[in-house]
PDB file of C-alpha atoms and ligand atoms in Angstrom:
ATOM      1  CA  MET A  14      57.998 -19.994  -1.809  1.00  0.00           C
ATOM      2  CA  ALA A  15      56.280 -22.572   0.297  1.00  0.00           C
ATOM      3  CA  ASP A  16      57.260 -20.968   3.552  1.00  0.00           C
ATOM      4  CA  THR A  17      56.175 -17.510   2.712  1.00  0.00           C
ATOM      5  CA  ILE A  18      52.970 -15.926   4.116  1.00  0.00           C
ATOM      6  CA  PHE A  19      51.586 -12.976   2.106  1.00  0.00           C
ATOM      7  CA  VAL A  20      49.950 -10.404   4.498  1.00  0.00           C
ATOM      8  CA  LEU A  21      47.826  -8.134   2.248  1.00  0.00           C
ATOM      9  CA  ASN A  22      46.223  -4.956   3.642  1.00  0.00           C
ATOM     10  CA  GLY A  23      43.581  -2.791   1.980  1.00  0.00           C
ATOM     11  CA  PRO A  24      42.558   0.856   2.073  1.00  0.00           C
ATOM     12  CA  ASN A  25      43.399   3.193   4.936  1.00  0.00           C
ATOM     13  CA  LEU A  26      45.516   0.594   6.733  1.00  0.00           C
ATOM     14  CA  ASN A  27      48.480   2.685   5.961  1.00  0.00           C
ATOM     15  CA  MET A  28      46.980   5.193   8.402  1.00  0.00           C
ATOM     16  CA  LEU A  29      47.149   2.740  11.343  1.00  0.00           C
ATOM     17  CA  GLY A  30      48.463   4.370  14.524  1.00  0.00           C
ATOM     18  CA  THR A  31      46.628   7.679  13.984  1.00  0.00           C
ATOM     19  CA  ARG A  32      43.396   6.327  12.336  1.00  0.00           C
ATOM     20  CA  GLU A  33      40.614   6.021  14.936  1.00  0.00           C
ATOM     21  CA  PRO A  34      43.043   4.567  17.517  1.00  0.00           C
ATOM     22  CA  GLU A  35      40.154   3.813  19.886  1.00  0.00           C
ATOM     23  CA  ILE A  36      38.962   1.274  17.308  1.00  0.00           C
ATOM     24  CA  TYR A  37      42.077   0.145  15.574  1.00  0.00           C
ATOM     25  CA  GLY A  38      44.681   0.504  18.340  1.00  0.00           C
ATOM     26  CA  ALA A  39      47.973   2.424  18.496  1.00  0.00           C
ATOM     27  CA  ASP A  40      50.179   0.074  16.479  1.00  0.00           C
ATOM     28  CA  THR A  41      51.180   1.157  12.997  1.00  0.00           C
ATOM     29  CA  LEU A  42      51.280  -1.282  10.065  1.00  0.00           C
ATOM     30  CA  ASP A  43      55.046  -1.293  10.382  1.00  0.00           C
ATOM     31  CA  ASP A  44      54.770  -2.288  14.039  1.00  0.00           C
ATOM     32  CA  ILE A  45      52.489  -5.144  13.116  1.00  0.00           C
ATOM     33  CA  ALA A  46      54.857  -6.179  10.275  1.00  0.00           C
ATOM     34  CA  GLY A  47      57.738  -6.299  12.805  1.00  0.00           C
ATOM     35  CA  GLN A  48      55.717  -8.462  15.204  1.00  0.00           C
ATOM     36  CA  LEU A  49      54.739 -10.858  12.411  1.00  0.00           C
ATOM     37  CA  GLU A  50      58.309 -11.056  11.187  1.00  0.00           C
ATOM     38  CA  ASP A  51      59.657 -11.917  14.642  1.00  0.00           C
ATOM     39  CA  ARG A  52      57.100 -14.686  15.151  1.00  0.00           C
ATOM     40  CA  ALA A  53      57.473 -15.954  11.489  1.00  0.00           C
ATOM     41  CA  ARG A  54      61.192 -16.351  12.053  1.00  0.00           C
ATOM     42  CA  GLU A  55      60.510 -18.566  15.105  1.00  0.00           C
ATOM     43  CA  LEU A  56      58.163 -20.656  12.972  1.00  0.00           C
ATOM     44  CA  GLY A  57      60.599 -20.948  10.118  1.00  0.00           C
ATOM     45  CA  LEU A  58      58.322 -18.797   7.911  1.00  0.00           C
ATOM     46  CA  ALA A  59      58.832 -15.541   6.029  1.00  0.00           C
ATOM     47  CA  ILE A  60      56.398 -12.622   5.750  1.00  0.00           C
ATOM     48  CA  GLU A  61      55.655 -10.619   2.644  1.00  0.00           C
ATOM     49  CA  MET A  62      53.789  -7.585   3.904  1.00  0.00           C
ATOM     50  CA  ARG A  63      52.000  -5.232   1.515  1.00  0.00           C
ATOM     51  CA  GLN A  64      49.380  -2.508   1.691  1.00  0.00           C
ATOM     52  CA  SER A  65      47.330  -0.749  -1.030  1.00  0.00           C
ATOM     53  CA  ASN A  66      44.427   1.644  -1.287  1.00  0.00           C
ATOM     54  CA  HIS A  67      43.545   0.048  -4.669  1.00  0.00           C
ATOM     55  CA  GLU A  68      41.363  -3.011  -5.006  1.00  0.00           C
ATOM     56  CA  GLY A  69      43.114  -4.410  -8.095  1.00  0.00           C
ATOM     57  CA  HIS A  70      46.447  -4.553  -6.296  1.00  0.00           C
ATOM     58  CA  LEU A  71      44.980  -6.953  -3.779  1.00  0.00           C
ATOM     59  CA  VAL A  72      43.756  -9.147  -6.723  1.00  0.00           C
ATOM     60  CA  ASP A  73      47.166  -9.076  -8.438  1.00  0.00           C
ATOM     61  CA  TRP A  74      48.973  -9.853  -5.170  1.00  0.00           C
ATOM     62  CA  MET A  75      46.735 -12.876  -4.472  1.00  0.00           C
ATOM     63  CA  HIS A  76      47.540 -14.201  -7.985  1.00  0.00           C
ATOM     64  CA  GLU A  77      51.262 -13.545  -7.295  1.00  0.00           C
ATOM     65  CA  ALA A  78      51.072 -15.412  -3.973  1.00  0.00           C
ATOM     66  CA  GLN A  79      49.625 -18.439  -5.770  1.00  0.00           C
ATOM     67  CA  ALA A  80      52.117 -18.219  -8.601  1.00  0.00           C
ATOM     68  CA  GLN A  81      54.936 -18.146  -6.009  1.00  0.00           C
ATOM     69  CA  GLY A  82      53.569 -21.055  -4.128  1.00  0.00           C
ATOM     70  CA  ALA A  83      53.065 -19.071  -0.900  1.00  0.00           C
ATOM     71  CA  LYS A  84      51.856 -21.150   2.070  1.00  0.00           C
ATOM     72  CA  ALA A  85      48.934 -18.845   2.852  1.00  0.00           C
ATOM     73  CA  ILE A  86      47.586 -15.266   2.574  1.00  0.00           C
ATOM     74  CA  LEU A  87      46.426 -13.208   5.484  1.00  0.00           C
ATOM     75  CA  LEU A  88      44.053 -10.690   4.085  1.00  0.00           C
ATOM     76  CA  ASN A  89      42.716  -7.556   5.810  1.00  0.00           C
ATOM     77  CA  ALA A  90      40.789  -6.152   2.920  1.00  0.00           C
ATOM     78  CA  ALA A  91      39.537  -3.335   5.071  1.00  0.00           C
ATOM     79  CA  ALA A  92      36.362  -1.682   3.545  1.00  0.00           C
ATOM     80  CA  PHE A  93      36.625  -3.792   0.322  1.00  0.00           C
ATOM     81  CA  THR A  94      35.666  -6.706   2.604  1.00  0.00           C
ATOM     82  CA  HIS A  95      32.168  -5.462   2.527  1.00  0.00           C
ATOM     83  CA  THR A  96      31.892  -4.566  -1.172  1.00  0.00           C
ATOM     84  CA  SER A  97      34.195  -6.580  -3.331  1.00  0.00           C
ATOM     85  CA  ALA A  98      32.886  -9.396  -5.447  1.00  0.00           C
ATOM     86  CA  ALA A  99      36.274  -9.298  -7.266  1.00  0.00           C
ATOM     87  CA  LEU A 100      37.987 -10.280  -4.031  1.00  0.00           C
ATOM     88  CA  TYR A 101      35.462 -13.101  -3.488  1.00  0.00           C
ATOM     89  CA  ASP A 102      36.090 -14.405  -7.017  1.00  0.00           C
ATOM     90  CA  THR A 103      39.879 -14.137  -6.539  1.00  0.00           C
ATOM     91  CA  ILE A 104      39.896 -16.148  -3.350  1.00  0.00           C
ATOM     92  CA  LYS A 105      37.694 -18.737  -5.114  1.00  0.00           C
ATOM     93  CA  ALA A 106      40.035 -18.744  -8.099  1.00  0.00           C
ATOM     94  CA  ILE A 107      43.251 -19.576  -6.212  1.00  0.00           C
ATOM     95  CA  ARG A 108      44.218 -22.634  -4.243  1.00  0.00           C
ATOM     96  CA  THR A 109      46.367 -20.764  -1.671  1.00  0.00           C
ATOM     97  CA  PRO A 110      44.369 -20.625   1.573  1.00  0.00           C
ATOM     98  CA  VAL A 111      43.233 -17.148   2.543  1.00  0.00           C
ATOM     99  CA  ILE A 112      42.612 -16.152   6.191  1.00  0.00           C
ATOM    100  CA  GLU A 113      40.367 -13.078   6.639  1.00  0.00           C
ATOM    101  CA  VAL A 114      41.811 -10.717   9.368  1.00  0.00           C
ATOM    102  CA  HIS A 115      40.306  -7.682  11.009  1.00  0.00           C
ATOM    103  CA  LEU A 116      41.641  -5.557  13.847  1.00  0.00           C
ATOM    104  CA  SER A 117      38.092  -4.654  15.019  1.00  0.00           C
ATOM    105  CA  ASN A 118      35.037  -6.929  15.206  1.00  0.00           C
ATOM    106  CA  PRO A 119      32.953  -5.905  12.259  1.00  0.00           C
ATOM    107  CA  HIS A 120      29.901  -7.732  13.609  1.00  0.00           C
ATOM    108  CA  ALA A 121      29.900  -5.417  16.652  1.00  0.00           C
ATOM    109  CA  ARG A 122      29.906  -2.328  14.458  1.00  0.00           C
ATOM    110  CA  GLU A 123      27.707  -0.608  11.784  1.00  0.00           C
ATOM    111  CA  GLN A 124      25.262  -2.848   9.815  1.00  0.00           C
ATOM    112  CA  PHE A 125      27.214  -2.358   6.485  1.00  0.00           C
ATOM    113  CA  ARG A 126      30.176  -4.102   8.057  1.00  0.00           C
ATOM    114  CA  HIS A 127      28.254  -7.297   8.900  1.00  0.00           C
ATOM    115  CA  ALA A 128      28.498  -8.672   5.418  1.00  0.00           C
ATOM    116  CA  SER A 129      31.846  -9.964   4.201  1.00  0.00           C
ATOM    117  CA  TYR A 130      32.520 -11.005   0.593  1.00  0.00           C
ATOM    118  CA  VAL A 131      36.007 -12.100   1.803  1.00  0.00           C
ATOM    119  CA  GLY A 132      34.594 -14.183   4.610  1.00  0.00           C
ATOM    120  CA  ARG A 133      32.232 -16.066   2.274  1.00  0.00           C
ATOM    121  CA  ALA A 134      35.283 -17.449   0.403  1.00  0.00           C
ATOM    122  CA  ALA A 135      38.026 -17.437   3.004  1.00  0.00           C
ATOM    123  CA  ARG A 136      39.277 -20.476   4.935  1.00  0.00           C
ATOM    124  CA  GLY A 137      38.525 -18.780   8.219  1.00  0.00           C
ATOM    125  CA  THR A 138      38.314 -15.424   9.889  1.00  0.00           C
ATOM    126  CA  ILE A 139      40.011 -13.773  12.901  1.00  0.00           C
ATOM    127  CA  ALA A 140      38.661 -10.470  14.060  1.00  0.00           C
ATOM    128  CA  GLY A 141      38.387  -8.265  17.082  1.00  0.00           C
ATOM    129  CA  PHE A 142      41.738  -8.630  18.734  1.00  0.00           C
ATOM    130  CA  GLY A 143      43.590  -5.605  17.365  1.00  0.00           C
ATOM    131  CA  ALA A 144      47.175  -6.327  16.201  1.00  0.00           C
ATOM    132  CA  LEU A 145      46.845  -9.747  17.896  1.00  0.00           C
ATOM    133  CA  SER A 146      44.349 -10.725  15.135  1.00  0.00           C
ATOM    134  CA  TYR A 147      47.259 -10.791  12.682  1.00  0.00           C
ATOM    135  CA  MET A 148      49.436 -12.867  15.121  1.00  0.00           C
ATOM    136  CA  LEU A 149      46.608 -15.410  15.662  1.00  0.00           C
ATOM    137  CA  ALA A 150      46.043 -15.575  11.876  1.00  0.00           C
ATOM    138  CA  LEU A 151      49.779 -16.328  11.503  1.00  0.00           C
ATOM    139  CA  GLU A 152      49.541 -19.150  13.998  1.00  0.00           C
ATOM    140  CA  ALA A 153      46.654 -20.585  12.025  1.00  0.00           C
ATOM    141  CA  ALA A 154      48.451 -20.175   8.774  1.00  0.00           C
ATOM    142  CA  ALA A 155      51.490 -22.050  10.111  1.00  0.00           C
ATOM    143  CA  ARG A 156      49.260 -25.016  11.073  1.00  0.00           C
ATOM    144  CA  ILE A 157      47.173 -25.491   7.872  1.00  0.00           C
TER     145      ILE A 157
HETATM  146  C1  DQA U   2      38.787  -3.377   9.275  1.00  0.00           C
HETATM  147  C2  DQA U   2      37.307  -3.449   9.425  1.00  0.00           C
HETATM  148  C3  DQA U   2      36.623  -2.801   8.175  1.00  0.00           C
HETATM  149  O1  DQA U   2      35.261  -2.744   8.479  1.00  0.00           O
HETATM  150  C4  DQA U   2      37.085  -1.417   7.967  1.00  0.00           C
HETATM  151  O2  DQA U   2      36.522  -0.874   6.768  1.00  0.00           O
HETATM  152  C5  DQA U   2      38.609  -1.252   8.015  1.00  0.00           C
HETATM  153  C6  DQA U   2      39.376  -2.096   8.929  1.00  0.00           C
HETATM  154  C7  DQA U   2      39.506  -3.907  10.565  1.00  0.00           C
HETATM  155  O3  DQA U   2      40.636  -4.359  10.453  1.00  0.00           O
HETATM  156  O4  DQA U   2      38.932  -3.866  11.597  1.00  0.00           O
HETATM  157  O5  DQA U   2      39.158  -0.433   7.277  1.00  0.00           O
HETATM  158  O6  DQA U   2      39.141  -4.326   8.238  1.00  0.00           O
END
């Protein structure tokens, strides 16, 4: 549906809250989903929140978002960001705008995180603000 925002999360993001909280913060993915849903309601939008540790699920869900006519996709592909030509191809293959999201700022971290296949194809990127990155990405999605 045109007012749905898919929020797709990659590997290890199911561990948020206990996973390296000094880098990723204390919020769980459910906490973030709740925050997004509250704001989306104010904006007249709906959130479809998903997480998988498997790359192909992210591909399938982006196809599904397009097939359903979703307004936008917020994609935190986690480590697949830095490795996945398949995600790059998928973002190029669909017309649904994709916003790349990261809790941390990958450019301020290890060298291998500086390259982003997702960022090369995405409409834009928001990174480095913890859970707020998702909220800022939602604000962007609502306006494009
Ligand atoms: C991340 C950054 C990635 O480099 C890392 O592999 C993640 C999380 C983030 O949200 O900061 O798993 O996408």
